[in-house]
Short mmCIF file of N, CA and C in Angstrom, two decimals:
data_model
loop_
_atom_site.label_atom_id
_atom_site.label_comp_id
_atom_site.label_asym_id
_atom_site.label_seq_id
_atom_site.Cartn_x
_atom_site.Cartn_y
_atom_site.Cartn_z
N UNK A 27 -2.94 -15.01 -3.92
CA UNK A 27 -3.69 -14.04 -2.93
C UNK A 27 -2.63 -12.91 -2.99
N UNK A 28 -2.98 -11.65 -2.85
CA UNK A 28 -2.47 -10.25 -3.34
C UNK A 28 -2.20 -10.39 -1.97
N UNK A 29 -0.72 -9.81 -1.93
CA UNK A 29 -0.10 -9.71 -0.51
C UNK A 29 -0.20 -8.06 -0.18
N UNK A 30 0.95 -7.50 -1.04
CA UNK A 30 1.17 -5.94 -0.25
C UNK A 30 1.23 -4.63 -1.44
N UNK A 31 0.51 -3.90 -0.94
CA UNK A 31 0.62 -2.35 -2.08
C UNK A 31 1.15 -1.62 -0.99
N UNK A 32 2.28 -1.11 -1.33
CA UNK A 32 3.10 0.06 -0.34
C UNK A 32 2.51 1.20 -0.60
N UNK A 33 1.59 2.02 0.23
CA UNK A 33 1.06 3.49 -0.15
C UNK A 33 2.28 4.49 -0.74
N UNK A 34 1.69 5.56 -1.02
CA UNK A 34 2.11 6.55 -2.27
C UNK A 34 2.14 6.00 -3.49
N UNK A 35 1.28 5.02 -3.58
CA UNK A 35 1.06 4.56 -5.16
C UNK A 35 0.27 5.53 -5.85
N UNK A 36 0.43 5.47 -7.03
CA UNK A 36 -0.38 6.76 -7.97
C UNK A 36 -1.89 6.58 -7.64
N UNK A 37 -2.62 7.81 -7.83
CA UNK A 37 -3.85 7.45 -7.44
C UNK A 37 -4.59 6.70 -8.64
N UNK A 38 -4.06 6.16 -9.91
CA UNK A 38 -4.42 5.61 -10.58
C UNK A 38 -4.66 4.34 -10.10
N UNK A 39 -3.48 3.79 -9.51
CA UNK A 39 -3.46 2.20 -8.76
C UNK A 39 -4.68 2.14 -8.11
N UNK A 40 -4.92 3.06 -7.12
CA UNK A 40 -5.62 2.90 -5.97
C UNK A 40 -7.24 3.16 -6.76
N UNK A 41 -7.20 3.86 -7.63
CA UNK A 41 -8.78 3.96 -8.46
C UNK A 41 -8.64 2.69 -9.11
N UNK A 42 -7.75 1.69 -9.53
CA UNK A 42 -8.08 0.62 -10.23
C UNK A 42 -8.58 -0.42 -9.11
N UNK A 43 -7.82 -0.51 -8.02
CA UNK A 43 -7.72 -1.67 -6.78
C UNK A 43 -9.44 -1.39 -6.39
N UNK A 44 -9.63 0.10 -6.50
CA UNK A 44 -11.47 -0.14 -6.02
C UNK A 44 -12.18 -0.61 -7.03
N UNK A 45 -11.92 -0.39 -8.31
CA UNK A 45 -12.83 -0.99 -9.43
C UNK A 45 -12.66 -2.59 -8.85
N UNK A 46 -11.15 -3.23 -9.10
CA UNK A 46 -11.14 -4.58 -8.96
C UNK A 46 -11.95 -5.26 -7.75
N UNK A 47 -11.83 -4.53 -6.64
CA UNK A 47 -12.74 -4.80 -5.37
C UNK A 47 -14.02 -5.05 -5.70
N UNK A 48 -14.67 -4.16 -6.38
CA UNK A 48 -16.14 -4.17 -6.57
C UNK A 48 -16.38 -5.32 -7.96
N UNK A 49 -15.28 -5.80 -8.76
CA UNK A 49 -15.44 -6.36 -9.96
C UNK A 49 -15.46 -7.89 -9.25
N UNK A 50 -14.53 -8.40 -8.63
CA UNK A 50 -14.30 -9.95 -8.79
C UNK A 50 -15.13 -10.02 -7.27
N UNK A 51 -15.15 -11.68 -7.26
CA UNK A 51 -16.21 -12.22 -5.91
C UNK A 51 -15.50 -12.25 -4.76
N UNK A 52 -16.42 -11.71 -3.78
CA UNK A 52 -15.70 -11.71 -2.54
C UNK A 52 -15.12 -12.96 -1.97
N UNK A 53 -14.01 -12.89 -1.50
CA UNK A 53 -13.31 -13.92 -1.18
C UNK A 53 -12.07 -14.54 -1.80
N UNK A 54 -12.38 -13.94 -3.07
CA UNK A 54 -11.35 -14.60 -4.03
C UNK A 54 -9.99 -14.10 -4.27
N UNK A 55 -9.84 -13.14 -3.10
CA UNK A 55 -8.39 -12.28 -2.98
C UNK A 55 -8.61 -11.63 -1.88
N UNK A 56 -7.20 -11.55 -1.26
CA UNK A 56 -7.17 -10.56 -0.17
C UNK A 56 -6.09 -9.31 -0.62
N UNK A 57 -6.52 -8.40 0.13
CA UNK A 57 -5.26 -7.20 -0.21
C UNK A 57 -4.94 -7.00 1.12
N UNK A 58 -3.46 -6.84 1.07
CA UNK A 58 -2.75 -6.12 2.41
C UNK A 58 -2.08 -5.14 2.19
N UNK A 59 -2.43 -4.24 2.92
CA UNK A 59 -1.49 -2.60 2.70
C UNK A 59 -0.25 -2.67 4.13
N UNK A 60 0.85 -2.49 3.26
CA UNK A 60 1.79 -2.18 4.04
C UNK A 60 2.37 -0.64 3.92
N UNK A 61 3.39 -0.57 4.76
CA UNK A 61 3.65 1.12 4.66
C UNK A 61 5.02 1.31 4.51
N UNK A 62 5.56 1.98 3.14
CA UNK A 62 7.31 2.36 3.38
C UNK A 62 7.28 3.85 3.04
N UNK A 63 6.95 4.33 4.24
CA UNK A 63 7.29 5.91 4.21
C UNK A 63 8.50 6.46 3.58
N UNK A 64 8.25 7.28 2.54
CA UNK A 64 9.57 8.10 2.25
C UNK A 64 9.81 8.85 2.50
N UNK A 65 10.37 8.71 3.91
CA UNK A 65 10.83 9.77 4.80
C UNK A 65 12.02 9.19 5.87
N UNK A 66 13.13 9.71 6.09
CA UNK A 66 13.79 9.40 7.07
C UNK A 66 13.69 9.50 8.58
N UNK A 67 12.77 9.99 8.63
CA UNK A 67 11.95 10.38 10.29
C UNK A 67 11.80 8.86 10.52
N UNK A 68 11.41 8.12 9.76
CA UNK A 68 10.72 7.04 10.50
C UNK A 68 11.12 5.70 9.48
N UNK A 69 12.33 6.07 8.48
CA UNK A 69 12.28 5.02 7.67
C UNK A 69 13.86 5.14 7.31
N UNK A 70 15.11 4.28 8.27
CA UNK A 70 16.23 4.60 7.43
C UNK A 70 16.95 4.31 6.61
N UNK A 71 16.05 3.57 5.53
CA UNK A 71 16.42 3.29 4.14
C UNK A 71 16.57 4.50 3.10
N UNK A 72 15.71 5.73 3.68
CA UNK A 72 15.26 7.09 3.18
C UNK A 72 16.43 8.08 3.19
N UNK A 73 16.51 8.67 2.49
CA UNK A 73 17.64 9.80 2.79
C UNK A 73 16.79 11.28 2.90
N UNK A 74 15.74 11.10 2.03
CA UNK A 74 14.72 12.60 2.24
C UNK A 74 14.06 12.71 3.40
N UNK A 75 14.27 13.69 3.83
CA UNK A 75 13.30 14.43 5.00
C UNK A 75 12.07 15.17 4.40
N UNK A 76 10.86 14.34 5.02
CA UNK A 76 9.71 15.26 4.53
C UNK A 76 8.91 15.60 5.57
N UNK A 77 9.77 15.92 6.87
CA UNK A 77 9.26 16.65 8.19
C UNK A 77 8.41 15.44 9.07
N UNK A 78 8.44 14.24 8.65
CA UNK A 78 7.69 13.25 9.31
C UNK A 78 6.15 13.40 8.74
N UNK A 79 5.67 13.92 7.62
CA UNK A 79 4.15 13.72 7.07
C UNK A 79 4.29 12.35 6.50
N UNK A 80 5.16 11.67 5.85
CA UNK A 80 4.83 10.22 5.62
C UNK A 80 4.61 9.27 6.61
N UNK A 81 5.33 9.58 7.78
CA UNK A 81 5.54 8.85 8.75
C UNK A 81 4.34 9.21 9.52
N UNK A 82 3.51 10.12 9.74
CA UNK A 82 2.53 10.38 10.52
C UNK A 82 1.25 9.74 9.45
N UNK A 83 1.36 9.74 8.06
CA UNK A 83 0.35 9.12 7.15
C UNK A 83 0.36 7.56 7.30
N UNK A 84 1.17 7.15 7.53
CA UNK A 84 1.46 5.85 7.33
C UNK A 84 0.93 4.97 8.75
N UNK A 85 1.03 5.51 9.95
CA UNK A 85 1.02 5.35 11.41
C UNK A 85 -0.52 5.83 11.43
N UNK A 86 -1.04 6.73 10.76
CA UNK A 86 -2.40 6.86 10.76
C UNK A 86 -3.63 5.90 10.13
N UNK A 87 -3.00 5.16 9.11
CA UNK A 87 -3.29 4.54 8.17
C UNK A 87 -3.42 3.02 9.22
N UNK A 88 -2.21 2.68 9.65
CA UNK A 88 -2.21 1.53 10.32
C UNK A 88 -3.32 1.53 11.54
N UNK A 89 -3.46 2.66 12.24
CA UNK A 89 -4.54 2.65 13.03
C UNK A 89 -5.80 2.36 12.60
N UNK A 90 -6.10 2.51 11.33
CA UNK A 90 -7.65 2.52 10.94
C UNK A 90 -7.77 1.45 10.08
N UNK A 91 -6.36 0.24 10.06
CA UNK A 91 -6.52 -1.03 9.59
C UNK A 91 -7.91 -1.90 9.99
N UNK A 92 -8.49 -2.36 8.82
CA UNK A 92 -9.70 -3.04 9.12
C UNK A 92 -11.11 -2.39 9.17
N UNK A 93 -11.09 -0.75 9.49
CA UNK A 93 -12.05 -0.41 9.68
C UNK A 93 -12.72 0.52 8.05
N UNK A 94 -13.28 0.57 8.17
CA UNK A 94 -14.52 1.26 6.88
C UNK A 94 -13.86 2.82 6.18
N UNK A 95 -13.37 3.42 7.41
CA UNK A 95 -12.84 4.68 6.91
C UNK A 95 -11.23 4.70 6.41
N UNK A 96 -10.74 3.54 6.38
CA UNK A 96 -9.28 3.38 6.08
C UNK A 96 -9.57 3.63 4.60
N UNK A 97 -10.28 3.04 3.85
CA UNK A 97 -10.20 3.35 2.41
C UNK A 97 -10.06 4.53 1.94
N UNK A 98 -11.29 5.48 2.61
CA UNK A 98 -11.36 6.94 2.07
C UNK A 98 -10.33 7.53 2.71
N UNK A 99 -9.87 7.32 3.66
CA UNK A 99 -8.42 8.40 4.33
C UNK A 99 -7.44 7.89 3.63
N UNK A 100 -7.30 7.01 3.06
CA UNK A 100 -5.99 6.51 2.19
C UNK A 100 -6.32 7.52 0.67
N UNK A 101 -7.39 7.07 0.22
CA UNK A 101 -7.69 7.88 -0.73
C UNK A 101 -7.47 9.18 -0.81
N UNK A 102 -8.06 9.84 0.17
CA UNK A 102 -7.79 11.03 0.06
C UNK A 102 -6.35 11.76 0.54
N UNK A 103 -5.14 11.10 1.25
CA UNK A 103 -3.95 11.39 1.31
C UNK A 103 -3.53 11.03 -0.29
N UNK A 104 -3.81 10.18 -0.68
CA UNK A 104 -3.21 10.01 -2.21
C UNK A 104 -3.72 11.31 -3.23
N UNK A 105 -4.84 11.84 -2.81
CA UNK A 105 -5.23 12.96 -3.49
C UNK A 105 -4.58 14.15 -3.56
N UNK A 106 -4.20 14.13 -2.24
CA UNK A 106 -3.32 15.48 -1.86
C UNK A 106 -1.92 14.99 -1.33
N UNK A 107 -1.27 14.24 -1.80
CA UNK A 107 -0.03 13.63 -1.20
C UNK A 107 1.03 14.83 -1.67
N UNK A 108 0.75 15.68 -2.94
CA UNK A 108 1.65 16.40 -3.39
C UNK A 108 2.01 17.59 -2.36
N UNK A 109 0.82 18.04 -1.55
CA UNK A 109 1.06 19.19 -0.58
C UNK A 109 0.32 18.89 0.60
N UNK A 110 0.29 17.59 1.06
CA UNK A 110 -0.11 17.26 2.26
C UNK A 110 1.01 17.59 3.17
N UNK A 111 0.47 17.93 4.44
CA UNK A 111 1.42 18.34 5.61
C UNK A 111 0.69 17.52 6.94
N UNK A 112 1.50 17.86 8.07
CA UNK A 112 1.17 17.24 9.31
C UNK A 112 -0.36 17.54 9.56
N UNK A 113 -0.49 18.71 9.58
CA UNK A 113 -1.62 19.23 9.67
C UNK A 113 -2.65 18.67 8.68
N UNK A 114 -2.54 18.57 7.60
CA UNK A 114 -3.53 17.86 6.81
C UNK A 114 -3.93 16.69 7.11
N UNK A 115 -2.94 15.83 7.46
CA UNK A 115 -2.82 14.51 7.78
C UNK A 115 -4.30 14.10 9.06
N UNK A 116 -3.69 15.21 9.79
CA UNK A 116 -4.94 15.20 11.04
C UNK A 116 -6.38 15.61 10.67
N UNK A 117 -6.38 16.61 9.78
CA UNK A 117 -7.27 16.96 9.02
C UNK A 117 -8.59 16.08 8.23
N UNK A 118 -7.65 15.21 7.48
CA UNK A 118 -8.30 14.08 6.82
C UNK A 118 -8.75 13.17 7.78
N UNK A 119 -8.03 12.31 9.00
CA UNK A 119 -8.68 11.83 9.93
C UNK A 119 -9.51 12.19 10.49
N UNK A 120 -9.72 13.49 11.13
CA UNK A 120 -10.79 14.20 11.55
C UNK A 120 -12.04 14.08 10.62
N UNK A 121 -12.03 14.49 9.41
CA UNK A 121 -12.83 14.25 8.52
C UNK A 121 -13.67 13.37 8.54
N UNK A 122 -13.00 12.14 8.76
CA UNK A 122 -13.82 10.76 8.76
C UNK A 122 -14.05 10.17 10.06
N UNK A 123 -14.18 11.11 10.97
CA UNK A 123 -14.61 10.87 12.52
C UNK A 123 -13.68 10.53 13.58
N UNK A 124 -12.12 10.85 13.29
CA UNK A 124 -11.23 10.34 14.37
C UNK A 124 -11.34 11.38 15.40
N UNK A 125 -11.14 10.88 16.32
CA UNK A 125 -11.01 11.68 17.26
C UNK A 125 -9.65 11.68 17.88
N UNK A 126 -9.16 13.20 17.81
CA UNK A 126 -7.82 13.48 17.66
C UNK A 126 -6.96 12.92 18.80
N UNK A 127 -7.51 12.83 20.22
CA UNK A 127 -6.59 12.28 21.68
C UNK A 127 -6.79 10.86 21.14
N UNK A 128 -7.61 10.34 20.63
CA UNK A 128 -7.52 8.76 20.50
C UNK A 128 -6.40 8.34 19.04
N UNK A 129 -6.51 9.22 18.27
CA UNK A 129 -5.73 8.65 17.28
C UNK A 129 -4.39 8.76 17.54
N UNK A 130 -3.97 10.07 18.29
CA UNK A 130 -2.61 10.27 18.53
C UNK A 130 -2.08 9.18 19.68
N UNK A 131 -2.89 8.53 20.64
CA UNK A 131 -2.37 7.61 21.27
C UNK A 131 -2.29 6.46 20.59
N UNK A 132 -2.89 6.08 19.41
CA UNK A 132 -2.63 5.04 18.53
C UNK A 132 -1.39 4.95 17.84
N UNK A 133 -1.44 6.41 17.20
CA UNK A 133 -0.07 6.66 16.36
C UNK A 133 1.25 6.75 17.11
N UNK A 134 1.01 7.05 18.54
CA UNK A 134 2.07 7.04 19.23
C UNK A 134 2.48 5.56 20.07
N UNK A 135 1.99 4.93 19.51
CA UNK A 135 1.83 3.76 20.42
C UNK A 135 3.06 2.60 20.07
N UNK A 136 3.73 1.91 21.17
CA UNK A 136 4.70 1.02 20.50
C UNK A 136 4.04 -0.04 19.58
N UNK A 137 2.90 -0.56 19.69
CA UNK A 137 2.65 -1.53 18.81
C UNK A 137 2.54 -0.88 17.23
N UNK A 138 1.74 0.33 16.86
CA UNK A 138 2.13 1.10 15.83
C UNK A 138 3.27 1.26 15.22
N UNK A 139 4.35 1.52 15.84
CA UNK A 139 5.51 1.89 15.59
C UNK A 139 6.31 0.25 15.44
N UNK A 140 6.07 -0.65 15.92
CA UNK A 140 6.43 -2.07 15.77
C UNK A 140 6.02 -2.63 14.27
N UNK A 141 4.50 -2.19 14.03
CA UNK A 141 3.73 -2.69 12.79
C UNK A 141 4.62 -1.60 11.56
N UNK A 142 4.67 -0.37 11.82
CA UNK A 142 5.38 -0.09 10.67
C UNK A 142 6.83 -0.17 10.43
N UNK A 143 7.85 -0.62 11.45
CA UNK A 143 9.18 -1.15 11.28
C UNK A 143 9.32 -2.44 10.51
N UNK A 144 8.14 -3.11 11.02
CA UNK A 144 8.23 -4.72 10.10
C UNK A 144 7.44 -4.53 8.69
N UNK A 145 6.98 -3.14 8.44
CA UNK A 145 6.27 -3.07 6.85
C UNK A 145 7.71 -2.65 6.31
N UNK A 146 8.38 -1.71 6.90
CA UNK A 146 9.75 -1.13 6.37
C UNK A 146 10.75 -2.12 5.88
N UNK A 147 10.54 -3.36 7.05
CA UNK A 147 11.58 -4.41 6.76
C UNK A 147 11.23 -5.35 5.71
N UNK A 148 9.90 -5.24 5.20
CA UNK A 148 9.37 -6.35 4.27
C UNK A 148 9.71 -5.35 3.15
N UNK A 149 9.52 -4.34 2.92
CA UNK A 149 9.77 -3.63 1.83
C UNK A 149 10.92 -3.76 1.31
N UNK A 150 12.01 -3.55 2.63
CA UNK A 150 13.60 -3.93 2.02
C UNK A 150 13.75 -5.43 1.69
N UNK A 151 13.04 -6.33 2.22
CA UNK A 151 13.24 -7.53 1.89
C UNK A 151 12.81 -8.08 0.27
N UNK A 152 11.96 -7.10 -0.29
CA UNK A 152 11.66 -7.40 -1.64
C UNK A 152 12.12 -6.43 -2.15
N UNK A 153 13.34 -5.42 -1.82
CA UNK A 153 13.92 -4.68 -2.91
C UNK A 153 13.29 -3.76 -3.34
N UNK A 154 12.47 -3.08 -2.31
CA UNK A 154 11.72 -1.78 -2.99
C UNK A 154 12.50 -0.84 -3.52
N UNK A 155 12.17 -0.55 -4.63
CA UNK A 155 12.96 0.67 -4.95
C UNK A 155 12.12 1.77 -5.65
N UNK A 156 10.91 1.55 -5.21
CA UNK A 156 9.57 2.76 -5.53
C UNK A 156 8.33 2.13 -5.05
N UNK A 157 7.64 3.10 -4.86
CA UNK A 157 6.33 2.70 -4.79
C UNK A 157 5.40 2.88 -5.54
N UNK A 158 3.90 2.13 -5.74
CA UNK A 158 4.14 0.94 -5.17
C UNK A 158 4.50 -0.53 -5.41
N UNK A 159 4.71 -1.21 -4.25
CA UNK A 159 5.52 -2.43 -4.35
C UNK A 159 4.36 -3.63 -4.57
N UNK A 160 4.05 -4.14 -5.66
CA UNK A 160 3.26 -5.44 -5.74
C UNK A 160 3.85 -6.71 -5.42
N UNK A 161 3.16 -7.38 -4.38
CA UNK A 161 3.36 -8.83 -4.29
C UNK A 161 2.37 -9.86 -4.51
N UNK A 162 2.32 -10.88 -4.99
CA UNK A 162 1.38 -11.64 -5.46
C UNK A 162 1.80 -12.92 -5.28
N UNK A 163 1.36 -13.69 -4.25
CA UNK A 163 1.64 -15.35 -3.91
C UNK A 163 3.00 -14.88 -3.82
N UNK A 164 3.61 -14.36 -2.82
CA UNK A 164 4.99 -14.20 -2.49
C UNK A 164 6.03 -13.80 -3.51
N UNK A 165 5.55 -13.24 -4.80
CA UNK A 165 6.47 -12.92 -5.90
C UNK A 165 6.04 -11.34 -5.93
N UNK A 166 6.96 -10.75 -6.46
CA UNK A 166 7.22 -9.37 -6.62
C UNK A 166 6.95 -9.28 -8.23
N UNK A 167 5.86 -8.18 -8.23
CA UNK A 167 5.53 -7.98 -9.74
C UNK A 167 4.97 -6.54 -9.92
N UNK A 168 4.77 -6.43 -11.30
CA UNK A 168 4.40 -5.05 -11.78
C UNK A 168 3.34 -4.71 -10.95
N UNK A 169 3.08 -3.27 -10.89
CA UNK A 169 1.72 -2.52 -10.30
C UNK A 169 0.85 -2.05 -11.41
N UNK A 170 0.65 -3.12 -12.60
CA UNK A 170 -0.33 -2.78 -13.40
C UNK A 170 -1.37 -3.13 -13.14
N UNK A 171 -2.63 -2.69 -13.06
CA UNK A 171 -3.94 -2.97 -12.98
C UNK A 171 -4.78 -4.30 -13.46
N UNK A 172 -4.32 -4.15 -14.94
CA UNK A 172 -4.81 -5.15 -15.83
C UNK A 172 -4.10 -6.81 -15.33
N UNK A 173 -2.97 -6.42 -14.92
CA UNK A 173 -2.07 -7.85 -14.51
C UNK A 173 -2.54 -8.32 -13.14
N UNK A 174 -2.69 -7.42 -12.27
CA UNK A 174 -3.20 -7.81 -10.97
C UNK A 174 -4.76 -8.46 -10.94
N UNK A 175 -5.51 -7.49 -12.08
CA UNK A 175 -6.68 -8.51 -12.53
C UNK A 175 -6.53 -9.83 -12.57
N UNK A 176 -5.73 -9.77 -13.72
CA UNK A 176 -5.58 -11.18 -14.57
C UNK A 176 -5.14 -12.22 -13.42
N UNK A 177 -4.37 -11.89 -12.62
CA UNK A 177 -3.78 -12.96 -11.24
C UNK A 177 -4.68 -13.10 -10.57
N UNK A 178 -5.51 -12.18 -10.15
CA UNK A 178 -6.54 -12.82 -9.25
C UNK A 178 -7.74 -13.63 -9.74
N UNK A 179 -8.05 -13.22 -11.48
CA UNK A 179 -9.12 -14.02 -11.89
C UNK A 179 -8.02 -15.40 -12.31
N UNK A 180 -7.15 -15.75 -12.47
CA UNK A 180 -6.59 -16.90 -12.68
C UNK A 180 -6.06 -17.42 -11.24
N UNK A 181 -6.01 -17.18 -10.24
CA UNK A 181 -5.74 -17.07 -8.93
C UNK A 181 -4.38 -17.71 -8.87
N UNK A 182 -3.43 -16.78 -9.93
CA UNK A 182 -2.23 -16.86 -9.61
C UNK A 182 -1.70 -17.87 -10.78
N UNK A 183 -2.13 -18.66 -11.42
CA UNK A 183 -2.05 -19.76 -11.87
C UNK A 183 -1.29 -19.32 -13.45
N UNK A 184 0.16 -19.40 -13.36
CA UNK A 184 0.50 -19.04 -14.69
C UNK A 184 0.41 -19.97 -15.88
N UNK A 185 -0.37 -21.15 -15.80
CA UNK A 185 -0.65 -22.02 -16.66
C UNK A 185 -1.89 -22.25 -17.14
N UNK A 186 -2.97 -21.11 -16.57
CA UNK A 186 -4.19 -20.81 -16.83
C UNK A 186 -4.44 -20.58 -18.33
N UNK A 187 -5.02 -21.06 -18.90
CA UNK A 187 -5.62 -20.80 -20.58
C UNK A 187 -5.52 -19.67 -20.73
N UNK A 188 -6.08 -18.62 -20.16
CA UNK A 188 -6.07 -17.01 -20.09
C UNK A 188 -4.69 -16.40 -20.66
N UNK A 189 -3.77 -17.02 -19.87
CA UNK A 189 -2.34 -16.83 -20.35
C UNK A 189 -1.92 -17.37 -21.66
N UNK A 190 -2.61 -18.14 -22.67
CA UNK A 190 -2.08 -18.76 -23.74
C UNK A 190 -1.92 -17.73 -24.72
N UNK A 191 -2.40 -16.72 -24.85
CA UNK A 191 -2.56 -15.74 -25.55
C UNK A 191 -0.89 -14.73 -25.61
N UNK A 192 -0.17 -14.95 -24.25
CA UNK A 192 0.89 -14.28 -24.24
C UNK A 192 2.08 -15.05 -24.77
N UNK A 193 3.11 -14.29 -25.32
CA UNK A 193 4.28 -14.81 -25.90
C UNK A 193 5.06 -15.73 -24.82
N UNK A 194 5.78 -16.77 -24.82
CA UNK A 194 6.59 -17.49 -23.91
C UNK A 194 7.50 -16.70 -22.96
N UNK A 195 7.65 -17.10 -22.04
CA UNK A 195 9.04 -16.31 -20.98
C UNK A 195 9.94 -16.47 -21.69
N UNK A 196 10.86 -15.17 -21.43
CA UNK A 196 12.16 -15.26 -21.84
C UNK A 196 12.79 -16.25 -21.41
N UNK A 197 13.82 -16.66 -21.82
CA UNK A 197 14.64 -17.98 -21.54
C UNK A 197 15.62 -17.59 -20.31
N UNK A 198 15.96 -16.05 -20.28
CA UNK A 198 16.91 -15.41 -19.64
C UNK A 198 16.16 -14.27 -18.93
N UNK A 199 15.52 -14.70 -18.05
CA UNK A 199 14.91 -13.61 -16.86
C UNK A 199 15.42 -12.41 -16.22
N UNK A 200 16.61 -12.54 -16.52
CA UNK A 200 17.56 -11.35 -16.11
C UNK A 200 18.01 -10.28 -16.88
N UNK A 201 17.33 -10.65 -18.50
CA UNK A 201 17.74 -9.76 -19.37
C UNK A 201 16.35 -8.89 -19.14
N UNK A 202 15.59 -8.77 -18.72
CA UNK A 202 14.50 -7.75 -18.57
C UNK A 202 14.58 -6.96 -17.21
#
């Protein structure tokens, strides 16, 4: 099972995940998006101050978890992440049907803040050094679309015949 992709992922990974979603059989994997905003206003592990933009973007996505609009909202935020502002986050959400007052209530709720803090703690647990962080079956892995696809298809089994073409693992994994 695929666990976590922490947003601020490059657009290429989001595009690849979209393609993977369309290629693999339904129910063969699950995707769980978590958030690690690169902004000290909500993430004490970060030194840079983005004015709360990353924090708001993460909270809006938390509020849309499980809703069909979530994928497009996330994609639109990724597409504009270099210039995204607080107003831009609200515009993107409203463009996808959000009612500002209802969304503000969700964004400011204790539940949303607790979810964000849990996500940040999970990122720290896995030693997040940059985003995206991809965790498959509880193990940190590279955010390489082909690898993610292969792990989904093989159900994460390292002894799957498909991996027979790879060289044997290094006897000293710390060397990499």
